[in-house]
Short mmCIF file of C-alpha atoms and ligand atoms in Angstrom, two decimals:
data_model
loop_
_atom_site.label_atom_id
_atom_site.label_comp_id
_atom_site.label_asym_id
_atom_site.label_seq_id
_atom_site.Cartn_x
_atom_site.Cartn_y
_atom_site.Cartn_z
CA MET Q 2 -30.99 13.24 10.26
CA THR Q 3 -28.62 16.10 10.84
CA ILE Q 4 -25.73 16.12 8.40
CA ARG Q 5 -22.44 17.09 9.95
CA PRO Q 6 -19.86 19.08 7.99
CA PRO Q 7 -16.85 17.17 6.64
CA ILE Q 8 -13.46 17.34 8.33
CA ALA Q 9 -11.18 16.11 5.58
CA MET Q 10 -10.90 16.50 1.84
CA LEU Q 11 -8.75 14.43 -0.45
CA ALA Q 12 -7.82 16.46 -3.52
CA GLU Q 13 -6.70 14.17 -6.30
CA LEU Q 14 -4.82 16.84 -8.17
CA THR Q 15 -3.93 14.57 -11.07
CA HIS Q 16 -3.99 10.94 -12.11
CA ARG Q 17 -0.57 11.28 -13.74
CA CYS Q 18 2.16 9.33 -11.99
CA PRO Q 19 5.58 8.02 -12.98
CA LEU Q 20 4.85 4.80 -11.10
CA SER Q 21 2.29 2.20 -12.06
CA CYS Q 22 1.55 0.25 -8.87
CA PRO Q 23 -0.81 -2.67 -9.46
CA TYR Q 24 -2.94 -1.63 -6.43
CA CYS Q 25 -3.40 2.04 -7.28
CA SER Q 26 -6.66 3.35 -5.86
CA ASN Q 27 -7.19 5.51 -8.92
CA PRO Q 28 -10.03 4.36 -11.16
CA LEU Q 29 -9.33 2.11 -14.14
CA GLU Q 30 -10.39 5.00 -16.37
CA LEU Q 31 -7.72 7.59 -15.56
CA ALA Q 32 -8.34 11.32 -16.08
CA ARG Q 33 -6.26 12.92 -18.82
CA ALA Q 34 -4.07 15.90 -18.01
CA GLU Q 35 -6.19 18.28 -20.08
CA THR Q 36 -9.30 17.53 -17.99
CA GLU Q 37 -7.58 18.48 -14.70
CA LEU Q 38 -8.88 21.50 -12.79
CA PRO Q 39 -6.65 24.55 -13.26
CA THR Q 40 -4.93 26.22 -10.31
CA GLU Q 41 -7.59 28.87 -9.72
CA ASP Q 42 -10.37 26.28 -9.59
CA TRP Q 43 -8.49 24.20 -7.04
CA VAL Q 44 -7.92 27.28 -4.90
CA ARG Q 45 -11.62 28.10 -5.06
CA VAL Q 46 -12.47 24.53 -4.07
CA PHE Q 47 -10.05 24.75 -1.11
CA ARG Q 48 -11.79 27.93 0.03
CA GLU Q 49 -15.23 26.36 -0.35
CA ALA Q 50 -14.00 23.33 1.58
CA ALA Q 51 -12.70 25.43 4.46
CA GLU Q 52 -16.00 27.34 4.59
CA LEU Q 53 -17.84 24.03 4.62
CA GLY Q 54 -15.87 22.87 7.68
CA VAL Q 55 -12.93 20.95 6.22
CA LEU Q 56 -9.84 21.24 8.41
CA GLN Q 57 -7.53 18.72 6.81
CA LEU Q 58 -6.55 18.79 3.17
CA HIS Q 59 -4.79 15.82 1.61
CA LEU Q 60 -3.06 16.64 -1.64
CA SER Q 61 -2.93 13.42 -3.53
CA GLY Q 62 -3.04 11.92 -6.99
CA GLY Q 63 -1.70 10.11 -8.93
CA GLU Q 64 1.49 11.83 -8.06
CA PRO Q 65 0.74 15.39 -6.89
CA ALA Q 66 4.31 16.42 -7.73
CA SER Q 67 3.31 15.97 -11.38
CA ARG Q 68 1.45 19.28 -10.97
CA ARG Q 69 3.80 22.18 -11.55
CA ASP Q 70 1.62 24.48 -9.47
CA LEU Q 71 1.96 22.30 -6.34
CA PRO Q 72 3.80 24.92 -4.21
CA GLU Q 73 1.24 27.52 -5.25
CA LEU Q 74 -1.60 25.23 -4.24
CA VAL Q 75 0.04 24.52 -0.88
CA ARG Q 76 0.55 28.22 -0.21
CA ALA Q 77 -3.08 28.98 -1.03
CA ALA Q 78 -4.35 26.12 1.15
CA ARG Q 79 -2.29 27.29 4.10
CA GLN Q 80 -3.48 30.87 3.69
CA ILE Q 81 -7.03 29.58 3.75
CA GLY Q 82 -6.18 27.87 7.06
CA LEU Q 83 -6.18 24.22 5.99
CA TYR Q 84 -3.85 21.63 7.47
CA THR Q 85 -1.99 20.56 4.36
CA ASN Q 86 -0.72 17.04 3.86
CA LEU Q 87 1.13 15.87 0.77
CA ILE Q 88 0.63 12.23 -0.21
CA THR Q 89 3.48 11.36 -2.54
CA SER Q 90 5.64 8.60 -3.90
CA GLY Q 91 8.51 11.11 -3.81
CA ILE Q 92 9.18 10.64 -7.50
CA GLY Q 93 9.23 14.02 -9.20
CA LEU Q 94 10.23 15.92 -6.07
CA THR Q 95 13.61 17.63 -6.08
CA GLU Q 96 15.47 19.24 -3.22
CA ALA Q 97 14.62 22.70 -4.61
CA ARG Q 98 10.95 21.83 -4.92
CA LEU Q 99 10.79 20.50 -1.39
CA GLY Q 100 12.32 23.80 -0.30
CA GLU Q 101 9.53 25.64 -2.11
CA LEU Q 102 6.93 23.44 -0.42
CA ASP Q 103 8.55 24.18 2.93
CA ALA Q 104 8.41 27.92 2.25
CA ALA Q 105 4.79 27.52 1.16
CA GLY Q 106 3.95 26.11 4.60
CA LEU Q 107 3.35 22.44 3.88
CA ASP Q 108 2.38 20.82 7.20
CA HIS Q 109 3.11 17.15 6.66
CA VAL Q 110 4.40 14.63 4.14
CA GLN Q 111 3.16 11.12 3.63
CA LEU Q 112 5.65 9.09 1.62
CA SER Q 113 4.61 5.80 0.08
CA LEU Q 114 6.82 2.73 0.22
CA GLN Q 115 6.32 -0.01 -2.38
CA GLY Q 116 8.97 -2.28 -0.89
CA THR Q 117 11.97 -2.09 1.42
CA ASP Q 118 14.61 -2.71 -1.23
CA ALA Q 119 15.08 -1.68 -4.83
CA GLU Q 120 14.28 -5.08 -6.21
CA MET Q 121 10.84 -5.26 -4.57
CA ALA Q 122 9.96 -1.56 -4.72
CA ASP Q 123 10.84 -1.14 -8.38
CA ALA Q 124 9.07 -4.35 -9.36
CA ILE Q 125 5.89 -3.22 -7.60
CA GLY Q 126 6.06 0.41 -8.71
CA GLY Q 127 6.98 -0.66 -12.23
CA TYR Q 128 9.67 2.03 -12.32
CA ARG Q 129 13.35 1.26 -12.37
CA GLY Q 130 15.45 3.50 -10.12
CA GLY Q 131 12.36 4.56 -8.19
CA PHE Q 132 13.55 3.17 -4.88
CA THR Q 133 16.95 4.88 -5.01
CA ARG Q 134 15.27 8.13 -5.88
CA LYS Q 135 12.74 7.74 -3.08
CA MET Q 136 15.51 7.19 -0.54
CA GLN Q 137 17.16 10.39 -1.73
CA VAL Q 138 13.86 12.27 -1.36
CA ALA Q 139 13.41 10.78 2.14
CA GLY Q 140 16.82 12.24 3.04
CA TRP Q 141 15.78 15.71 1.89
CA ILE Q 142 12.48 15.45 3.76
CA LYS Q 143 14.38 14.61 6.92
CA ALA Q 144 16.93 17.40 6.39
CA ILE Q 145 14.17 19.98 5.99
CA GLY Q 146 12.39 18.54 9.00
CA PHE Q 147 8.99 17.93 7.49
CA PRO Q 148 6.85 15.80 9.78
CA LEU Q 149 6.68 12.45 7.99
CA THR Q 150 4.43 9.45 7.81
CA LEU Q 151 5.72 6.42 5.94
CA ASN Q 152 2.88 4.76 4.12
CA THR Q 153 3.35 1.09 3.28
CA VAL Q 154 0.92 -0.92 1.26
CA LEU Q 155 1.31 -4.60 2.06
CA HIS Q 156 0.20 -7.60 0.09
CA ARG Q 157 1.21 -11.18 -0.52
CA ARG Q 158 4.47 -10.25 -2.24
CA ASN Q 159 5.92 -7.86 0.31
CA LEU Q 160 4.27 -8.65 3.65
CA HIS Q 161 7.45 -10.33 4.81
CA GLN Q 162 9.17 -6.93 4.54
CA LEU Q 163 7.05 -5.36 7.29
CA PRO Q 164 9.76 -5.60 10.01
CA ARG Q 165 12.23 -3.78 7.78
CA ALA Q 166 9.61 -1.14 6.86
CA LEU Q 167 9.21 -0.37 10.58
CA GLU Q 168 12.97 0.08 10.90
CA MET Q 169 13.07 2.30 7.85
CA ALA Q 170 10.36 4.54 9.29
CA GLU Q 171 12.55 5.13 12.32
CA GLU Q 172 15.65 5.71 10.22
CA MET Q 173 13.81 8.28 8.12
CA GLY Q 174 12.73 10.11 11.25
CA ALA Q 175 9.05 9.38 10.65
CA ARG Q 176 6.74 9.82 13.63
CA ARG Q 177 4.11 7.63 12.15
CA ILE Q 178 3.84 4.64 9.87
CA GLU Q 179 0.72 3.51 8.15
CA VAL Q 180 0.73 -0.24 7.68
CA ALA Q 181 -2.07 -0.75 5.23
CA THR Q 182 -2.93 -4.15 3.88
CA VAL Q 183 -4.03 -3.67 0.30
CA GLN Q 184 -7.73 -2.88 -0.10
CA PHE Q 185 -9.37 -4.36 -3.14
CA HIS Q 186 -10.65 -1.40 -5.11
CA GLY Q 187 -9.51 0.15 -8.38
CA TRP Q 188 -6.47 -1.55 -9.82
CA ALA Q 189 -6.04 -3.79 -6.80
CA LEU Q 190 -9.28 -5.56 -7.64
CA LYS Q 191 -7.83 -6.46 -11.02
CA ASN Q 192 -4.80 -7.89 -9.23
CA ARG Q 193 -6.60 -9.71 -6.46
CA ASP Q 194 -5.09 -13.09 -7.27
CA ALA Q 195 -1.56 -11.78 -7.24
CA LEU Q 196 -1.92 -9.52 -4.18
CA MET Q 197 -4.20 -11.38 -1.78
CA PRO Q 198 -2.24 -12.21 1.37
CA THR Q 199 -2.63 -15.63 2.88
CA ARG Q 200 -4.49 -15.93 6.16
CA GLU Q 201 -1.19 -16.80 7.86
CA GLN Q 202 0.47 -13.69 6.47
CA ALA Q 203 -2.41 -11.54 7.65
CA LYS Q 204 -2.15 -13.02 11.15
CA GLU Q 205 1.58 -12.56 11.23
CA ALA Q 206 1.22 -8.90 10.23
CA THR Q 207 -1.23 -8.33 13.08
CA ARG Q 208 1.23 -9.90 15.50
CA ILE Q 209 4.16 -7.81 14.23
CA VAL Q 210 2.11 -4.62 14.48
CA ALA Q 211 1.05 -5.37 18.07
CA GLU Q 212 4.64 -6.09 19.05
CA ALA Q 213 5.92 -2.95 17.29
CA ARG Q 214 3.28 -0.76 18.94
CA ALA Q 215 4.40 -1.89 22.37
CA ARG Q 216 8.11 -1.62 21.59
CA LEU Q 217 7.97 1.74 19.79
CA LYS Q 218 5.49 3.50 22.06
CA GLY Q 219 6.38 7.18 22.32
CA ARG Q 220 8.71 6.96 19.31
CA LEU Q 221 6.65 5.79 16.37
CA VAL Q 222 2.88 5.62 15.99
CA VAL Q 223 1.79 2.56 14.04
CA ASP Q 224 -1.57 2.82 12.30
CA TYR Q 225 -2.78 -0.46 10.90
CA VAL Q 226 -5.32 -1.50 8.31
CA PRO Q 227 -5.72 -5.29 8.54
CA ALA Q 228 -6.52 -7.54 5.59
CA ASP Q 229 -10.23 -7.28 5.43
CA TYR Q 230 -11.16 -10.38 3.44
CA HIS Q 231 -9.67 -12.28 6.37
CA SER Q 232 -11.53 -10.24 9.00
CA ASP Q 233 -14.84 -10.89 10.74
CA TYR Q 234 -16.09 -7.32 10.73
CA PRO Q 235 -15.86 -4.69 8.02
CA LYS Q 236 -14.15 -1.34 8.24
CA ARG Q 237 -15.89 1.88 8.93
CA CYS Q 238 -15.23 3.04 5.42
CA MET Q 239 -14.35 6.76 5.07
CA GLY Q 240 -15.51 7.20 8.66
CA GLY Q 241 -19.03 6.58 7.33
CA TRP Q 242 -20.42 7.60 3.94
CA GLY Q 243 -20.88 11.36 3.77
CA THR Q 244 -20.02 11.89 7.44
CA THR Q 245 -16.37 12.84 7.57
CA GLY Q 246 -14.63 13.27 4.27
CA LEU Q 247 -14.93 13.78 0.56
CA ASN Q 248 -12.73 13.27 -2.48
CA VAL Q 249 -12.37 15.55 -5.42
CA ALA Q 250 -11.17 13.83 -8.59
CA PRO Q 251 -8.74 15.58 -10.98
CA ASP Q 252 -11.57 16.82 -13.22
CA GLY Q 253 -13.56 18.23 -10.28
CA THR Q 254 -15.99 15.36 -9.76
CA VAL Q 255 -16.85 15.10 -6.07
CA LEU Q 256 -16.96 11.60 -4.61
CA PRO Q 257 -17.92 10.20 -1.21
CA CYS Q 258 -14.89 7.89 -1.52
CA HIS Q 259 -12.31 7.18 -4.20
CA ALA Q 260 -14.07 4.06 -5.47
CA ALA Q 261 -17.60 5.48 -5.48
CA GLN Q 262 -17.74 5.64 -9.26
CA THR Q 263 -17.87 1.85 -9.30
CA ILE Q 264 -21.48 2.12 -8.07
CA PRO Q 265 -23.28 2.45 -11.38
CA HIS Q 266 -26.60 3.90 -10.25
CA LEU Q 267 -25.04 6.95 -8.55
CA THR Q 268 -24.45 10.23 -10.34
CA PHE Q 269 -21.78 12.61 -9.15
CA GLU Q 270 -21.67 16.37 -9.24
CA ASN Q 271 -18.75 18.53 -10.24
CA VAL Q 272 -17.23 21.58 -8.55
CA ARG Q 273 -17.27 23.29 -11.95
CA ASP Q 274 -21.07 23.34 -11.79
CA LYS Q 275 -22.01 23.57 -8.13
CA PRO Q 276 -20.71 24.86 -4.83
CA LEU Q 277 -19.09 22.17 -2.70
CA SER Q 278 -21.55 22.79 0.10
CA ASP Q 279 -24.55 22.02 -2.13
CA ILE Q 280 -22.86 18.83 -3.23
CA TRP Q 281 -22.10 17.77 0.34
CA TYR Q 282 -25.52 18.50 1.78
CA GLN Q 283 -27.89 18.00 -1.12
CA SER Q 284 -26.51 15.69 -3.78
CA SER Q 285 -28.17 12.33 -4.21
CA ALA Q 286 -24.81 10.52 -4.20
CA PHE Q 287 -23.81 11.83 -0.76
CA ASN Q 288 -27.26 11.19 0.63
CA ALA Q 289 -27.57 7.70 -0.83
CA TYR Q 290 -25.86 5.87 2.05
CA ARG Q 291 -25.79 8.44 4.81
CA GLY Q 292 -26.81 7.40 8.26
CA THR Q 293 -28.58 4.12 8.88
CA GLY Q 294 -31.94 4.50 7.13
CA TRP Q 295 -30.80 2.79 3.92
CA MET Q 296 -29.52 -0.30 5.72
CA PRO Q 297 -30.88 -3.77 5.10
CA GLU Q 298 -30.86 -6.56 7.64
CA PRO Q 299 -28.70 -7.81 9.31
CA CYS Q 300 -27.27 -4.28 9.72
CA GLN Q 301 -30.57 -2.58 10.55
CA SER Q 302 -30.94 -4.40 13.86
CA CYS Q 303 -27.22 -4.78 14.59
CA ASP Q 304 -25.67 -2.98 17.53
CA ARG Q 305 -22.57 -2.20 15.49
CA ARG Q 306 -24.47 -0.27 12.86
CA GLU Q 307 -23.22 3.13 14.03
CA ALA Q 308 -19.74 1.75 14.60
CA ASP Q 309 -19.10 0.58 11.03
CA PHE Q 310 -22.16 1.84 9.11
CA GLY Q 311 -22.45 -1.56 7.46
CA GLY Q 312 -18.93 -1.38 6.01
CA CYS Q 313 -17.89 -0.37 2.53
CA ARG Q 314 -20.51 0.32 -0.15
CA CYS Q 315 -18.08 -0.16 -3.00
CA GLN Q 316 -17.02 -3.50 -1.62
CA ALA Q 317 -20.67 -4.58 -1.31
CA MET Q 318 -21.06 -3.56 -4.94
CA ALA Q 319 -17.98 -5.44 -6.08
CA LEU Q 320 -18.57 -8.62 -4.09
CA ALA Q 321 -22.33 -8.90 -3.64
CA GLY Q 322 -23.38 -6.97 -6.75
CA ASP Q 323 -25.43 -4.61 -4.58
CA ALA Q 324 -24.05 -1.37 -3.11
CA GLY Q 325 -26.88 -1.42 -0.56
CA ALA Q 326 -25.97 -4.82 0.90
CA THR Q 327 -24.11 -5.57 4.13
CA ASP Q 328 -20.37 -5.56 3.41
CA PRO Q 329 -19.63 -9.23 2.58
CA VAL Q 330 -16.60 -9.06 4.87
CA CYS Q 331 -19.03 -9.06 7.82
CA ILE Q 332 -19.52 -12.37 9.57
CA LYS Q 333 -23.27 -11.70 9.56
CA SER Q 334 -23.41 -11.29 5.79
CA PRO Q 335 -24.82 -14.27 3.88
CA HIS Q 336 -21.80 -13.89 1.56
CA HIS Q 337 -19.19 -14.04 4.33
CA ALA Q 338 -18.37 -17.75 4.22
CA ALA Q 339 -18.09 -17.77 0.44
CA LEU Q 340 -15.85 -14.70 0.58
CA GLN Q 341 -13.46 -16.28 3.04
CA ALA Q 342 -13.25 -19.37 0.89
CA ARG Q 343 -12.60 -17.23 -2.15
CA ALA Q 344 -9.96 -15.26 -0.25
CA ALA Q 345 -8.09 -18.48 0.36
CA ALA Q 346 -8.37 -19.37 -3.31
CA TYR Q 347 -7.19 -15.92 -4.42
CA ALA Q 348 -4.23 -16.20 -2.05
CA ALA Q 349 -3.22 -19.34 -3.92
CA GLY Q 350 -3.76 -17.60 -7.26
CA PRO Q 351 -1.24 -16.81 -9.99
CA ASP Q 352 1.38 -14.15 -9.39
CA ALA Q 353 1.26 -12.09 -12.58
CA LEU Q 354 0.65 -8.40 -11.97
CA ILE Q 355 -1.32 -6.01 -14.12
CA TYR Q 356 0.31 -2.63 -13.92
CA ARG Q 357 -1.62 0.59 -13.84
CA THR Q 358 -1.48 2.46 -17.14
CA ALA Q 359 -1.05 6.15 -17.78
CA PRO Q 360 -3.98 8.54 -18.18
CA GLY Q 361 -5.42 8.27 -21.69
CA LYS Q 362 -3.82 4.91 -22.43
CA PRO Q 363 -6.09 1.98 -23.17
CA LEU Q 364 -6.73 -0.49 -20.39
CA PRO Q 365 -4.35 -3.41 -20.27
CA HIS Q 366 -5.58 -6.90 -20.99
CA ILE Q 367 -6.21 -9.02 -17.98
CA GLY Q 368 -4.17 -12.19 -17.90
CA ASN Q 369 -1.09 -11.31 -19.88
CA ALA Q 370 0.32 -8.28 -18.18
CA THR Q 371 2.93 -7.91 -15.60
CA THR Q 372 2.76 -4.70 -13.12
CA GLY Q 373 0.93 -0.93 -11.50
CA PRO Q 374 0.07 2.76 -8.29
CA GLU Q 375 -0.47 3.22 -4.18
CA SER Q 376 -3.73 2.34 -2.61
CA ARG Q 377 -5.07 4.55 0.06
CA SER Q 378 -6.85 2.55 2.65
CA ALA Q 379 -10.51 3.10 2.93
CA GLU Q 380 -9.95 4.19 6.50
CA ARG Q 381 -7.30 6.69 5.69
CA ILE Q 382 -9.43 9.70 6.23
CA THR Q 383 -9.87 9.69 9.94
CA ALA Q 384 -11.30 12.42 12.01
CA GLY Q 385 -13.09 13.41 15.13
CA ASN Q 386 -11.25 13.10 18.37
CA GLY Q 387 -9.18 10.59 16.49
CA MET X 10 3.31 12.35 35.86
CA ILE X 11 5.41 14.99 34.14
CA ALA X 12 8.45 16.40 35.94
CA PRO X 13 8.08 20.08 36.88
CA GLY X 14 11.27 20.92 35.01
CA ALA X 15 10.23 19.26 31.73
CA ILE X 16 9.55 21.63 28.87
CA PRO X 17 6.60 20.71 26.63
CA ALA X 18 6.48 21.91 23.04
CA LEU X 19 4.26 21.31 20.04
CA PRO X 20 6.38 19.68 17.35
CA ARG X 21 6.34 20.83 13.77
CA GLY X 22 3.18 19.55 12.09
CA VAL X 23 0.99 19.93 15.17
CA ARG X 24 -0.80 23.21 15.68
CA ILE X 25 -3.73 24.87 17.36
CA HIS X 26 -6.44 26.23 15.13
CA PHE X 27 -9.72 27.98 15.76
CA ASP X 28 -12.49 26.17 13.94
CA LYS X 29 -14.91 28.96 13.10
CA LEU X 30 -17.65 26.77 11.75
CA ARG X 31 -17.82 24.58 14.85
CA ASP X 32 -16.91 27.45 17.16
CA THR X 33 -14.18 25.57 18.98
CA TRP X 34 -10.42 25.31 19.25
CA VAL X 35 -8.88 22.19 17.73
CA LEU X 36 -5.45 20.64 17.62
CA LEU X 37 -4.46 19.73 14.06
CA ALA X 38 -2.00 16.87 13.65
CA PRO X 39 -1.17 14.41 10.88
CA GLU X 40 -4.44 12.69 9.91
CA ARG X 41 -6.00 13.68 13.22
CA THR X 42 -8.06 16.49 14.63
CA VAL X 43 -8.51 16.75 18.37
CA THR X 44 -11.26 18.99 19.69
CA LEU X 45 -9.99 21.11 22.56
CA ASP X 46 -12.34 21.91 25.40
CA PRO X 47 -11.70 25.19 27.24
CA VAL X 48 -9.45 23.51 29.82
CA ALA X 49 -7.36 21.74 27.18
CA HIS X 50 -7.10 24.95 25.22
CA ALA X 51 -6.01 26.90 28.30
CA ILE X 52 -3.25 24.35 28.97
CA LEU X 53 -1.99 24.28 25.40
CA SER X 54 -2.05 28.07 25.17
CA GLU X 55 0.65 28.10 27.84
CA VAL X 56 2.83 25.64 25.92
CA ASP X 57 5.37 27.88 24.23
CA GLY X 58 8.42 25.65 24.02
CA LYS X 59 10.18 27.70 26.71
CA SER X 60 8.12 27.40 29.87
CA SER X 61 8.58 24.36 32.06
CA PHE X 62 5.68 22.21 33.14
CA GLY X 63 6.03 23.67 36.66
CA GLU X 64 5.84 27.23 35.35
CA ILE X 65 2.84 26.41 33.21
CA THR X 66 0.86 24.84 36.02
CA ALA X 67 1.79 27.69 38.39
CA ARG X 68 0.43 30.23 35.90
CA LEU X 69 -2.75 28.22 35.38
CA ALA X 70 -3.23 27.82 39.14
CA ASP X 71 -2.89 31.54 39.52
CA ARG X 72 -5.24 32.42 36.71
CA TYR X 73 -7.96 29.96 37.70
CA ALA X 74 -7.47 30.24 41.45
CA ALA X 75 -7.14 26.47 41.79
CA PRO X 76 -4.62 24.31 43.69
CA GLN X 77 -1.50 23.78 41.61
CA ASP X 78 -1.23 20.05 42.34
CA GLN X 79 -4.73 19.50 41.01
CA ILE X 80 -3.95 21.52 37.88
CA ALA X 81 -0.69 19.60 37.50
CA ALA X 82 -2.50 16.27 37.68
CA ASP X 83 -5.08 17.30 35.06
CA SER X 84 -2.48 18.84 32.78
CA ALA X 85 -0.17 15.86 33.04
CA GLY X 86 -3.00 13.54 32.04
CA PHE X 87 -3.86 15.60 28.99
CA LEU X 88 -0.31 16.40 27.90
CA GLY X 89 0.80 12.82 28.55
CA ALA X 90 -1.93 11.54 26.22
CA LEU X 91 -0.75 13.95 23.52
CA ARG X 92 2.83 12.87 24.09
CA ASP X 93 1.96 9.20 23.69
CA ARG X 94 0.55 10.00 20.29
CA LEU X 95 3.63 12.06 19.45
CA PHE X 96 1.60 15.26 19.25
CA LEU X 97 3.82 16.80 21.95
CA ASP X 98 7.54 16.88 22.64
CA LEU X 99 8.82 16.88 26.20
CA ALA X 100 12.37 18.02 26.79
CA PRO X 101 13.59 16.65 30.13
S1 SF4 R 427 -24.28 -6.58 10.34
FE1 SF4 R 427 -23.87 -4.62 9.38
S2 SF4 R 427 -23.72 -3.18 11.11
FE2 SF4 R 427 -23.54 -5.24 11.96
S3 SF4 R 427 -21.32 -5.64 12.04
FE3 SF4 R 427 -22.05 -6.44 10.10
S4 SF4 R 427 -21.77 -4.77 8.65
FE4 SF4 R 427 -21.63 -3.89 10.69
S1 SF4 R 428 -0.31 4.06 -6.06
FE1 SF4 R 428 1.60 4.07 -7.26
S2 SF4 R 428 0.85 4.51 -9.33
FE2 SF4 R 428 -0.87 5.05 -7.99
S3 SF4 R 428 -0.55 7.20 -7.59
FE3 SF4 R 428 0.50 6.13 -5.95
S4 SF4 R 428 2.62 5.91 -6.61
FE4 SF4 R 428 1.39 6.43 -8.43
#
């Protein structure tokens, strides 16, 4: 099998974040500030990534604005020739700082939206005043003229706000909106009962997106991640394991996707110890689910196997207890029927949210908590002739 | 079709880049990378935010010794697809 070079890298600069969204894609065990890679290491990793073939760099977190060296990192990435995208909640950005990022050459901003009004957004983000602040930041982004994508994470509580989110994207001058139904990894898995959309909601969202795509053609691009527990086929997670993108965690651990550490038998290498290119081409974790050789039936003889690569490995781990199984979302999986039944039960589950904690804080107790960060869809890293 | 007087421009956040490793020109856009074949690259190289579509296709026809209406049809297809994805602005 020939291994192609990656196109995109997600750099999780930090796990620190003022918000605490209950669907944050960060791991339950959050990296402490003192374990984060220093500026010079990140710059070296950016250079190694560019040499390896990465074209698109996503600066993410946590909240990347929590890193004081953010403008310096952006400047270095641009000098290296990377397309530089900032994935932010907006909280922690000031007008002056956005000006610095502009001068540093930042290519694009992706702003998350927890809800379309203060009541919803602040309840989901677990941060009072967050929405007002975000709207102010959106105004500065527009004034500077940064190309903008509005990134909404939808779930049972806020799916009804989708029409307003589409309007807001236009008002903010966004060219693109990402309508992502929550994916159940990280903190979202802990909050599955409270976040699972109903089948009707999922259908309605698909209808609204189709209508918006037709109506807004040429004005706003709508990218959509449907609710996958209610789907018949799984997503092509990360564009295929080890084919398109990689994630670097705050401490330098290199992951095939942000949830990969939930697969217990894999071991992950660190950029402090090895060149990125060795990790991409040679590490056992990246090679574990590359291509189609590892696939069981029904994937092995399925004509969709190179279309979705058997779906998400982390989801197979979480739902079937085996990272090497067919994604249970798939209609051909023996677990599919049970999953759909469970999805319906989750959607009727209790509403209490468990909020994400801060790095270094103990995990909250399940069952008695109330709120949590922003999930990146498994599909978010897209590439190729896209 | 694109009117001959329309002026195409790459918006902020969309740029051409030479991908050394893969030895090809690419168009970098938010969350997307489009590989440019030599024809696509030749067309985009003429997009400077000042020249009209008519001027661009005339120059290409001249350089490649090909009929301008054929070049215009090909270019309009390619640029129109970019425009639909908001990777290109077209000032009327
Ligand atoms: S059987 Fe496997 S390859 Fe086929 S659609 Fe399902 S997950 Fe994809
Ligand atoms: S999902 Fe919420 S808590 Fe997590 S990093 Fe994003 S804004 Fe912060």
